[in-house]
mmCIF file of C-alpha atoms and ligand atoms in Angstrom:
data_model
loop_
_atom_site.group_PDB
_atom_site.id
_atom_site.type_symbol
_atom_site.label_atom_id
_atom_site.label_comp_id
_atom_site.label_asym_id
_atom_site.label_seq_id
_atom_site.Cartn_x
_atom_site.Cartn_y
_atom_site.Cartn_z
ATOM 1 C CA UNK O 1 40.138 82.670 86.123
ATOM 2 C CA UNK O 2 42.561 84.586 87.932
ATOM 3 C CA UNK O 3 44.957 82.198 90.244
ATOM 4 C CA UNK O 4 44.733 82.684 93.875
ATOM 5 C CA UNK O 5 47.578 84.878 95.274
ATOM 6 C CA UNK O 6 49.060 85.234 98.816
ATOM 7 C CA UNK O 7 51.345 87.303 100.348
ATOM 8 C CA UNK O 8 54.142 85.207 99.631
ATOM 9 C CA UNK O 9 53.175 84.523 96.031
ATOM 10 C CA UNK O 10 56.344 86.406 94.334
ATOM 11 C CA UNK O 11 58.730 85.136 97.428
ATOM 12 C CA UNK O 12 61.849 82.916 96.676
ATOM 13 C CA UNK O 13 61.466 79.592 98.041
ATOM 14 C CA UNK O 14 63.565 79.002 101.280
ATOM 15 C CA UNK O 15 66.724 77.885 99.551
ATOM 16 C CA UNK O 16 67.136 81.046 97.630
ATOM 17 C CA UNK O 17 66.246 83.188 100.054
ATOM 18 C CA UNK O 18 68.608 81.971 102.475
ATOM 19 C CA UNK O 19 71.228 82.030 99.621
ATOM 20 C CA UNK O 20 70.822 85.769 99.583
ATOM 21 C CA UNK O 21 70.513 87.084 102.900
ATOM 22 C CA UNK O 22 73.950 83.923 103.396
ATOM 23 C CA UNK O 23 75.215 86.258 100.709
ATOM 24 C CA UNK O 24 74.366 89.526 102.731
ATOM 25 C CA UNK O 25 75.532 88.825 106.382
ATOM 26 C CA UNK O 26 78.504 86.946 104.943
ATOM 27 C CA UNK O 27 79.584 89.687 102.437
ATOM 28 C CA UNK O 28 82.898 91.137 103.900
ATOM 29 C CA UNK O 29 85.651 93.673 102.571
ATOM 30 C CA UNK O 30 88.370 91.856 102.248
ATOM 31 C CA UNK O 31 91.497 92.968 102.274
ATOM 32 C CA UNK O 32 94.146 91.176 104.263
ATOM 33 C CA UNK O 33 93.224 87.610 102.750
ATOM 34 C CA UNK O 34 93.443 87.871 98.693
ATOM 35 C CA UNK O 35 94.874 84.876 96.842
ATOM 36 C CA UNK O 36 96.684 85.674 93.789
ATOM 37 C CA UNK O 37 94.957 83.015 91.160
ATOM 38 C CA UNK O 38 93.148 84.589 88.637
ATOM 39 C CA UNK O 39 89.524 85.369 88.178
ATOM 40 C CA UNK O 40 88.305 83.301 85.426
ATOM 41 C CA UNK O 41 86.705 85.402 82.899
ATOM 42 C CA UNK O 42 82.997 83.509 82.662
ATOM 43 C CA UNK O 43 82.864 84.423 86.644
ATOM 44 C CA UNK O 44 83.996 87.694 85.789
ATOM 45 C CA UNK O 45 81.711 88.098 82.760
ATOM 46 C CA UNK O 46 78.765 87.053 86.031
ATOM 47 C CA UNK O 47 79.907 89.650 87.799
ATOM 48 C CA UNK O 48 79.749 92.226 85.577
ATOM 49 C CA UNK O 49 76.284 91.452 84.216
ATOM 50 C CA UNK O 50 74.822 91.215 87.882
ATOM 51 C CA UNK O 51 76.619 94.608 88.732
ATOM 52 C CA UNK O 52 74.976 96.206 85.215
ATOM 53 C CA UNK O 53 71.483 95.167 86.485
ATOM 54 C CA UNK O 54 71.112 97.283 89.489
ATOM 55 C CA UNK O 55 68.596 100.033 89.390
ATOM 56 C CA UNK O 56 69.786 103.513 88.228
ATOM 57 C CA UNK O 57 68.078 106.837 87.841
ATOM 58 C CA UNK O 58 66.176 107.319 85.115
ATOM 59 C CA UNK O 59 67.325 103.633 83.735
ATOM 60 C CA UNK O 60 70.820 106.213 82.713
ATOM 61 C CA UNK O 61 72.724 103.517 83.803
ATOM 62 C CA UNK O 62 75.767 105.812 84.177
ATOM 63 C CA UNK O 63 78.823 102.835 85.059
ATOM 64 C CA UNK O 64 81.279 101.913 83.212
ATOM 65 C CA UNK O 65 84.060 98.976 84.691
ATOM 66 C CA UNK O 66 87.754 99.633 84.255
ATOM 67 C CA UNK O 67 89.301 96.437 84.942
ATOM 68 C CA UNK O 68 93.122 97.143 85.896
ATOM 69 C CA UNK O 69 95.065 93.695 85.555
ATOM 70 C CA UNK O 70 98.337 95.805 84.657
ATOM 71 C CA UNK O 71 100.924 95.164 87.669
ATOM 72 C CA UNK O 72 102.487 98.823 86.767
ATOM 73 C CA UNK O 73 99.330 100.512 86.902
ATOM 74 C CA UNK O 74 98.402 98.725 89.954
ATOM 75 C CA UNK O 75 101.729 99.776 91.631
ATOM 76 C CA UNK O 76 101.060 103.760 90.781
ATOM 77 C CA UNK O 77 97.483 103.429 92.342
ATOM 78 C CA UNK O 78 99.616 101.584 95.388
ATOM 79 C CA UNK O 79 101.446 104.808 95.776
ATOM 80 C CA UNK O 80 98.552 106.836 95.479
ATOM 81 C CA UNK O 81 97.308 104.988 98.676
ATOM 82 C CA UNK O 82 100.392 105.396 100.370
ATOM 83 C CA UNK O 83 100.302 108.883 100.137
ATOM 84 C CA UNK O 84 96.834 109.472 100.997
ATOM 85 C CA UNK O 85 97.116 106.982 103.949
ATOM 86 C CA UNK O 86 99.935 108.785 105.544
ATOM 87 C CA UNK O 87 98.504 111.837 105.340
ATOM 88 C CA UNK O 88 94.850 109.800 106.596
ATOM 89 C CA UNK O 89 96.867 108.423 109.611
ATOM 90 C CA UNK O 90 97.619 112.398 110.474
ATOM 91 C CA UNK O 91 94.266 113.355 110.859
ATOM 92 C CA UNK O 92 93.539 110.958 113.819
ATOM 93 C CA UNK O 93 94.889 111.545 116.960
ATOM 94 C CA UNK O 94 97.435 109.218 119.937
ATOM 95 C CA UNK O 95 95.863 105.872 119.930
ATOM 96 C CA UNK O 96 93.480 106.426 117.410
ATOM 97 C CA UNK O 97 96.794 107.251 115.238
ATOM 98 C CA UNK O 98 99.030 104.034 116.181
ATOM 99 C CA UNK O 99 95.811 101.422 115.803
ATOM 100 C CA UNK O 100 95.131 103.106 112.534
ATOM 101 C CA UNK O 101 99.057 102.496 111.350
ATOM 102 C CA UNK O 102 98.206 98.840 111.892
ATOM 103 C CA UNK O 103 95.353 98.460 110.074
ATOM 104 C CA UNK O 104 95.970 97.251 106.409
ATOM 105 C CA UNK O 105 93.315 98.769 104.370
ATOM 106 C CA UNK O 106 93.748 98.023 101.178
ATOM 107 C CA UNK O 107 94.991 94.681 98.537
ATOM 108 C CA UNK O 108 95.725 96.490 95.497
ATOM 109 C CA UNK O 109 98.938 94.250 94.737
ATOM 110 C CA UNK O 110 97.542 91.188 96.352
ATOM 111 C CA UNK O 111 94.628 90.863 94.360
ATOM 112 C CA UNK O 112 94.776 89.501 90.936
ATOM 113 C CA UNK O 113 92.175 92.122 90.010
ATOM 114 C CA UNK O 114 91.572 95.773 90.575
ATOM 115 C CA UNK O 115 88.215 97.343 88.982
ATOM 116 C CA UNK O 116 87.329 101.357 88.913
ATOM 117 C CA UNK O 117 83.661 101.657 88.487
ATOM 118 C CA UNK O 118 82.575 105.092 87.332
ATOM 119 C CA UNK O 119 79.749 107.540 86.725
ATOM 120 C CA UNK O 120 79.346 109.208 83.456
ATOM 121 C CA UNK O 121 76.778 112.039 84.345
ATOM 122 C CA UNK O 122 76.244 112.424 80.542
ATOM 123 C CA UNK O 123 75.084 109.030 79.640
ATOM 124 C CA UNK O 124 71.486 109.838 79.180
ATOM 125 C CA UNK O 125 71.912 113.297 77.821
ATOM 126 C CA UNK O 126 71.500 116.407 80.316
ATOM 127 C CA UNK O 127 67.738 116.211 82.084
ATOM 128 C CA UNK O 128 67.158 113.140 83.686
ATOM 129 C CA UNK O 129 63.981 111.123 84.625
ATOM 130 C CA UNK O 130 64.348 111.279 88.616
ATOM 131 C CA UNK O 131 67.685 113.226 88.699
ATOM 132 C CA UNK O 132 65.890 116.749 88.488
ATOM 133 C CA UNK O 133 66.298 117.444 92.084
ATOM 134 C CA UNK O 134 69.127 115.688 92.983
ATOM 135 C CA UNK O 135 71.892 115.623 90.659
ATOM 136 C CA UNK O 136 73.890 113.369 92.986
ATOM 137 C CA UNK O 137 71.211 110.250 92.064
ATOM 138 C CA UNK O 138 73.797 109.554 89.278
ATOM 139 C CA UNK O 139 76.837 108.551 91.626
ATOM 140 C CA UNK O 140 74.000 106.832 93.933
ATOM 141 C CA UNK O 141 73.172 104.561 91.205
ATOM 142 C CA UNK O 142 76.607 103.634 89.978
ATOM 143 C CA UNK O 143 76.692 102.543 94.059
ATOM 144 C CA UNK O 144 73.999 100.199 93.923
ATOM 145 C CA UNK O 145 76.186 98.377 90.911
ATOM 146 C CA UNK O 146 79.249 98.292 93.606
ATOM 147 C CA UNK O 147 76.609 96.341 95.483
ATOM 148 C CA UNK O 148 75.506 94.282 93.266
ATOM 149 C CA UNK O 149 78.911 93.033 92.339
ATOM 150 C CA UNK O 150 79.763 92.614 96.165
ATOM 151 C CA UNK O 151 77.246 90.618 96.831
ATOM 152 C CA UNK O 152 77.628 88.305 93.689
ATOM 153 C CA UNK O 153 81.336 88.240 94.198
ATOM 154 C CA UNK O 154 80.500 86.604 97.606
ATOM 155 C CA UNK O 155 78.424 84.172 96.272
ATOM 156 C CA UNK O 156 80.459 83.078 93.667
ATOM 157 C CA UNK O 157 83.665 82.494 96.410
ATOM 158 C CA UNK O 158 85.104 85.990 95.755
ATOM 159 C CA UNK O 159 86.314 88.861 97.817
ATOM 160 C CA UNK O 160 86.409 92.496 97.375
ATOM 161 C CA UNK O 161 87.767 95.555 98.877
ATOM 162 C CA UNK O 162 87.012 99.006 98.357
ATOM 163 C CA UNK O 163 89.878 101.662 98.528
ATOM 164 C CA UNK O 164 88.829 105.027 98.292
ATOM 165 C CA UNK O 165 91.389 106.682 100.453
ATOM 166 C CA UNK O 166 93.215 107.560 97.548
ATOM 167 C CA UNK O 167 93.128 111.581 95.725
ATOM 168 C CA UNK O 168 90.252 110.975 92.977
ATOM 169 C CA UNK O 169 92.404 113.794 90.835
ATOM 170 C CA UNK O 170 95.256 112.083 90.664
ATOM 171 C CA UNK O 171 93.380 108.222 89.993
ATOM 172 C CA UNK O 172 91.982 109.932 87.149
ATOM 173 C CA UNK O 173 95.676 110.870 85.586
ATOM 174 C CA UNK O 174 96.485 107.436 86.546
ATOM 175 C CA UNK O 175 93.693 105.716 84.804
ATOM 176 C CA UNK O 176 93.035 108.075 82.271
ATOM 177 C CA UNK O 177 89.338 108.590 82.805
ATOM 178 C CA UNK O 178 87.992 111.631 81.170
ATOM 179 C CA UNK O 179 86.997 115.097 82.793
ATOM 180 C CA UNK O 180 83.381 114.411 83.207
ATOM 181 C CA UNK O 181 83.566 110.590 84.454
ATOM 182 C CA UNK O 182 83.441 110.407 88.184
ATOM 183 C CA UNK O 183 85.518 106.921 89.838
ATOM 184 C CA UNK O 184 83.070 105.958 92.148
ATOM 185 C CA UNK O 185 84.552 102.786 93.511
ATOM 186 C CA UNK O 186 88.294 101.941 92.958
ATOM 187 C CA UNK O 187 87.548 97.582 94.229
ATOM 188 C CA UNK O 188 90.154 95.190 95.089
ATOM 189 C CA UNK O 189 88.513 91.627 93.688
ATOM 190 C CA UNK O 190 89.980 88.028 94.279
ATOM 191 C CA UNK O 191 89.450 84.370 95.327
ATOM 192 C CA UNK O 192 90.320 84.668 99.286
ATOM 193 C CA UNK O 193 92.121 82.433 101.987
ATOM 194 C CA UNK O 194 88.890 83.481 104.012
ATOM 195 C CA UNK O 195 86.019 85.340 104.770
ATOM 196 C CA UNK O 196 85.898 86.412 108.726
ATOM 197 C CA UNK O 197 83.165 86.199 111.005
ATOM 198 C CA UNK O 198 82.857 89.800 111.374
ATOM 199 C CA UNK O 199 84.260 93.298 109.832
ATOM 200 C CA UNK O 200 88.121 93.552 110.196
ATOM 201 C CA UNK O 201 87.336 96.986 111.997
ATOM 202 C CA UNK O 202 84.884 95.357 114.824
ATOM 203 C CA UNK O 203 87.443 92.785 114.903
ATOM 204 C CA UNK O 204 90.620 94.902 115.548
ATOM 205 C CA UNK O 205 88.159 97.017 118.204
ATOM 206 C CA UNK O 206 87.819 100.222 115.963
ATOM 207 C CA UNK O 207 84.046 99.964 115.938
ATOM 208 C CA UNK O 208 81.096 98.092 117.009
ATOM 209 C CA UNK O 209 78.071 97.487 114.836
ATOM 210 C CA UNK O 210 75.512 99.963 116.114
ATOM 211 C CA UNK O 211 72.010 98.557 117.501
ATOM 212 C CA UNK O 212 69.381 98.599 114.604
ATOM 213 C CA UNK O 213 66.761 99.605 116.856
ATOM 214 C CA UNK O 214 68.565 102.666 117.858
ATOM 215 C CA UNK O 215 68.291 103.716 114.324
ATOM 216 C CA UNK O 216 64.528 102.900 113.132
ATOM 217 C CA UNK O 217 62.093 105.569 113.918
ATOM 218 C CA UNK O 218 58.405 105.995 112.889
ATOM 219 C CA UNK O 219 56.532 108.328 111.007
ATOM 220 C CA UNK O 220 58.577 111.207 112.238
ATOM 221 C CA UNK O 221 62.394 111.587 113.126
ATOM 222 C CA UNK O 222 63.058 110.232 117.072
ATOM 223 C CA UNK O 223 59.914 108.817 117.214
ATOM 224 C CA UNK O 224 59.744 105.270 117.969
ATOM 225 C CA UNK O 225 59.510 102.281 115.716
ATOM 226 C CA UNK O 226 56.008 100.507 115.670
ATOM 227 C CA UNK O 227 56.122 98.012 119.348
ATOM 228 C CA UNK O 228 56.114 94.984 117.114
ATOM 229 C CA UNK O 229 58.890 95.843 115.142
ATOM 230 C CA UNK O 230 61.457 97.194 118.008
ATOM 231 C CA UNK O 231 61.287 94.374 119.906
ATOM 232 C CA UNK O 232 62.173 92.159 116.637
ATOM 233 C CA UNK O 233 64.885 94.380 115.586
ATOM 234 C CA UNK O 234 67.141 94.081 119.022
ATOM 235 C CA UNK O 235 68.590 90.651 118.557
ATOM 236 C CA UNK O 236 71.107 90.367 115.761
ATOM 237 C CA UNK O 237 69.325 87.136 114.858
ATOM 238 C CA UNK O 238 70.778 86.497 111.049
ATOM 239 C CA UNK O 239 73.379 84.098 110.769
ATOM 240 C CA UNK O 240 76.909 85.852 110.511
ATOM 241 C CA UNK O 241 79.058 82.578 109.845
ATOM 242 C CA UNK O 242 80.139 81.530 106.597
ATOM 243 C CA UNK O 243 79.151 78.057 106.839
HETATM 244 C C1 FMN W 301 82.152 103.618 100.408
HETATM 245 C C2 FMN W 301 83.100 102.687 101.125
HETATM 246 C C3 FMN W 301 84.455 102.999 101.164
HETATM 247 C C4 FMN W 301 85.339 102.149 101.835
HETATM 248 N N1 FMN W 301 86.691 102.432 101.830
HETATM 249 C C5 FMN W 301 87.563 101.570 102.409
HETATM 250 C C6 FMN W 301 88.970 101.779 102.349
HETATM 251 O O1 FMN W 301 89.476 102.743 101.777
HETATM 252 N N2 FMN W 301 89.777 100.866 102.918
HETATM 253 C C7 FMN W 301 89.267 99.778 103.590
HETATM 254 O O2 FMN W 301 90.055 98.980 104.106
HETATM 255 N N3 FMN W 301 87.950 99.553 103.654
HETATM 256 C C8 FMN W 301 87.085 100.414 103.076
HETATM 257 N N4 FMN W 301 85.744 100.165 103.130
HETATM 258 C C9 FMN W 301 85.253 98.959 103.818
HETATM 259 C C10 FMN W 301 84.647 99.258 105.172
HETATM 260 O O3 FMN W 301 85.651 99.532 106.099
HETATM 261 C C11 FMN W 301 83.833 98.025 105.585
HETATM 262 O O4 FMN W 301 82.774 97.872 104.684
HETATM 263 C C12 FMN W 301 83.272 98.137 106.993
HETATM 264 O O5 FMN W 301 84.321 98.180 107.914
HETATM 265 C C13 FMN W 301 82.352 96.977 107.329
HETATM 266 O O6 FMN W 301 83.003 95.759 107.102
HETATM 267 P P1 FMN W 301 82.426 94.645 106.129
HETATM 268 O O7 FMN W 301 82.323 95.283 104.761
HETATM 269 O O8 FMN W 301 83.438 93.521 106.164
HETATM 270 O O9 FMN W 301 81.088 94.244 106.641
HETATM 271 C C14 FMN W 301 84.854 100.991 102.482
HETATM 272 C C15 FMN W 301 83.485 100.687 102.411
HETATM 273 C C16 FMN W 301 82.620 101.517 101.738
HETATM 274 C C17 FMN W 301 81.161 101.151 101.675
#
């Protein structure tokens, strides 16, 4: 006989959902608050394993994970940023300029951990389930990894940051990652003093977080969202504290 099923049948039950979406709207990127104790290497291993099971393109799987412990290394990739952030801060104008000198936006030295996760746009040979349209799937993939990791890395107590205003040329030298490979993600990762309440930019008043319903549309682009929906999308009703 075939069992019954609902809608619900393949749902978590309540205590791992919440777990997840606690994981989602309590993620943050973390960069002022590192600690400098190490990550233990079965939480690490974790994190690794959860970041190699998100979906890729044609299963190609294209990441690989540099993990950069090396505090000389981690020091040329420093200058790297400082380079690229001074010439970052020039590009924005007055204000915009000073509150952008203030911001700290990266903790390559203060973390215990960097990681460079890359996309090798050879790993499943040169045609590509999926990727026949849109060669960029590859690097989209090797995202959803970043994301995996992120959101595990909360979960387990962790924080990362992402620092990508550094020249991807020059990170290769640095790293030594061959011609082909693509760094993707260049993550900060570390136990934390905390996690805030909201995104460091909200917080220091660079941006807001835009209204979801202003951004859902149906069927066509600028049309409205189904009545139902809208009306559920306006209040930001998921819990944002990390308790
Ligand atoms: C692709 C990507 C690149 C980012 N690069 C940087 C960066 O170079 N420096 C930084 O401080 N934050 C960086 N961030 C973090 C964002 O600023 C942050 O995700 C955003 O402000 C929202 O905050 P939250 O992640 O705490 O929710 C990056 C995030 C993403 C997704």
């Amino acid at each position: 006989m075939i069992p019954a099923m609902s809608a619900s049948t393949f749902a978590f039950d309540d205590v791992a959902r919440q777990g997840l979406y606690r994981a989602i709207f309590s993620r943050r990127d973390v960069r002022a608050q590192f600690r400098p104790d190490p990550v233990p290497v079965d939480v690490l291993a974790r994190l690794l394993r959860a970041a190699h099971h998100a979906p890729s393109v044609g299963f190609m799987q294209p990441w690989s994970f540099l993990l950069i412990e090396d505090k000389a290394i981690r020091q040329q990739v420093k200058s790297l940023f400082d380079r690229a952030n001074a010439e970052a801060r020039a590009m924005f104008e007055d204000d915009k300029g000073a509150a952008y000198a203030r911001l700290k936006l990266e903790g390559i030295l203060d973390s215990p951990l960097n990681l460079c996760i890359t996309c090798d746009p050879d790993r499943a040979g040169p045609v590509v389930i999926g990727r026949t349209h849109i060669p960029e799937m590859d690097e989209y993939s090797t995202v959803c990894a970043v994301m995996n990791l992120w959101l595990a890395a909360r979960a387990e107590g962790l924080g990362v940051g992402w620092v990508s205003i550094l020249d991807p040329v020059s990170l290769k030298e640095v790293l030594g990652i061959p011609a082909r490979v693509v760094p993707v993600a260049y993550l900060c990762l570390g136990y934390v003093t905390e996690f805030l309440d909201k995104p460091e930019l909200e917080l220091a008043g660079w941006r807001q977080r835009l209204p979801l319903e202003d951004l859902v549309h149906g069927d066509r682009w600028g049309a409205k969202a189904p009545a139902g929906l809208a009306g559920l999308l306006g209040a930001d009703g998921h819990q944002t504290s990390n308790s």
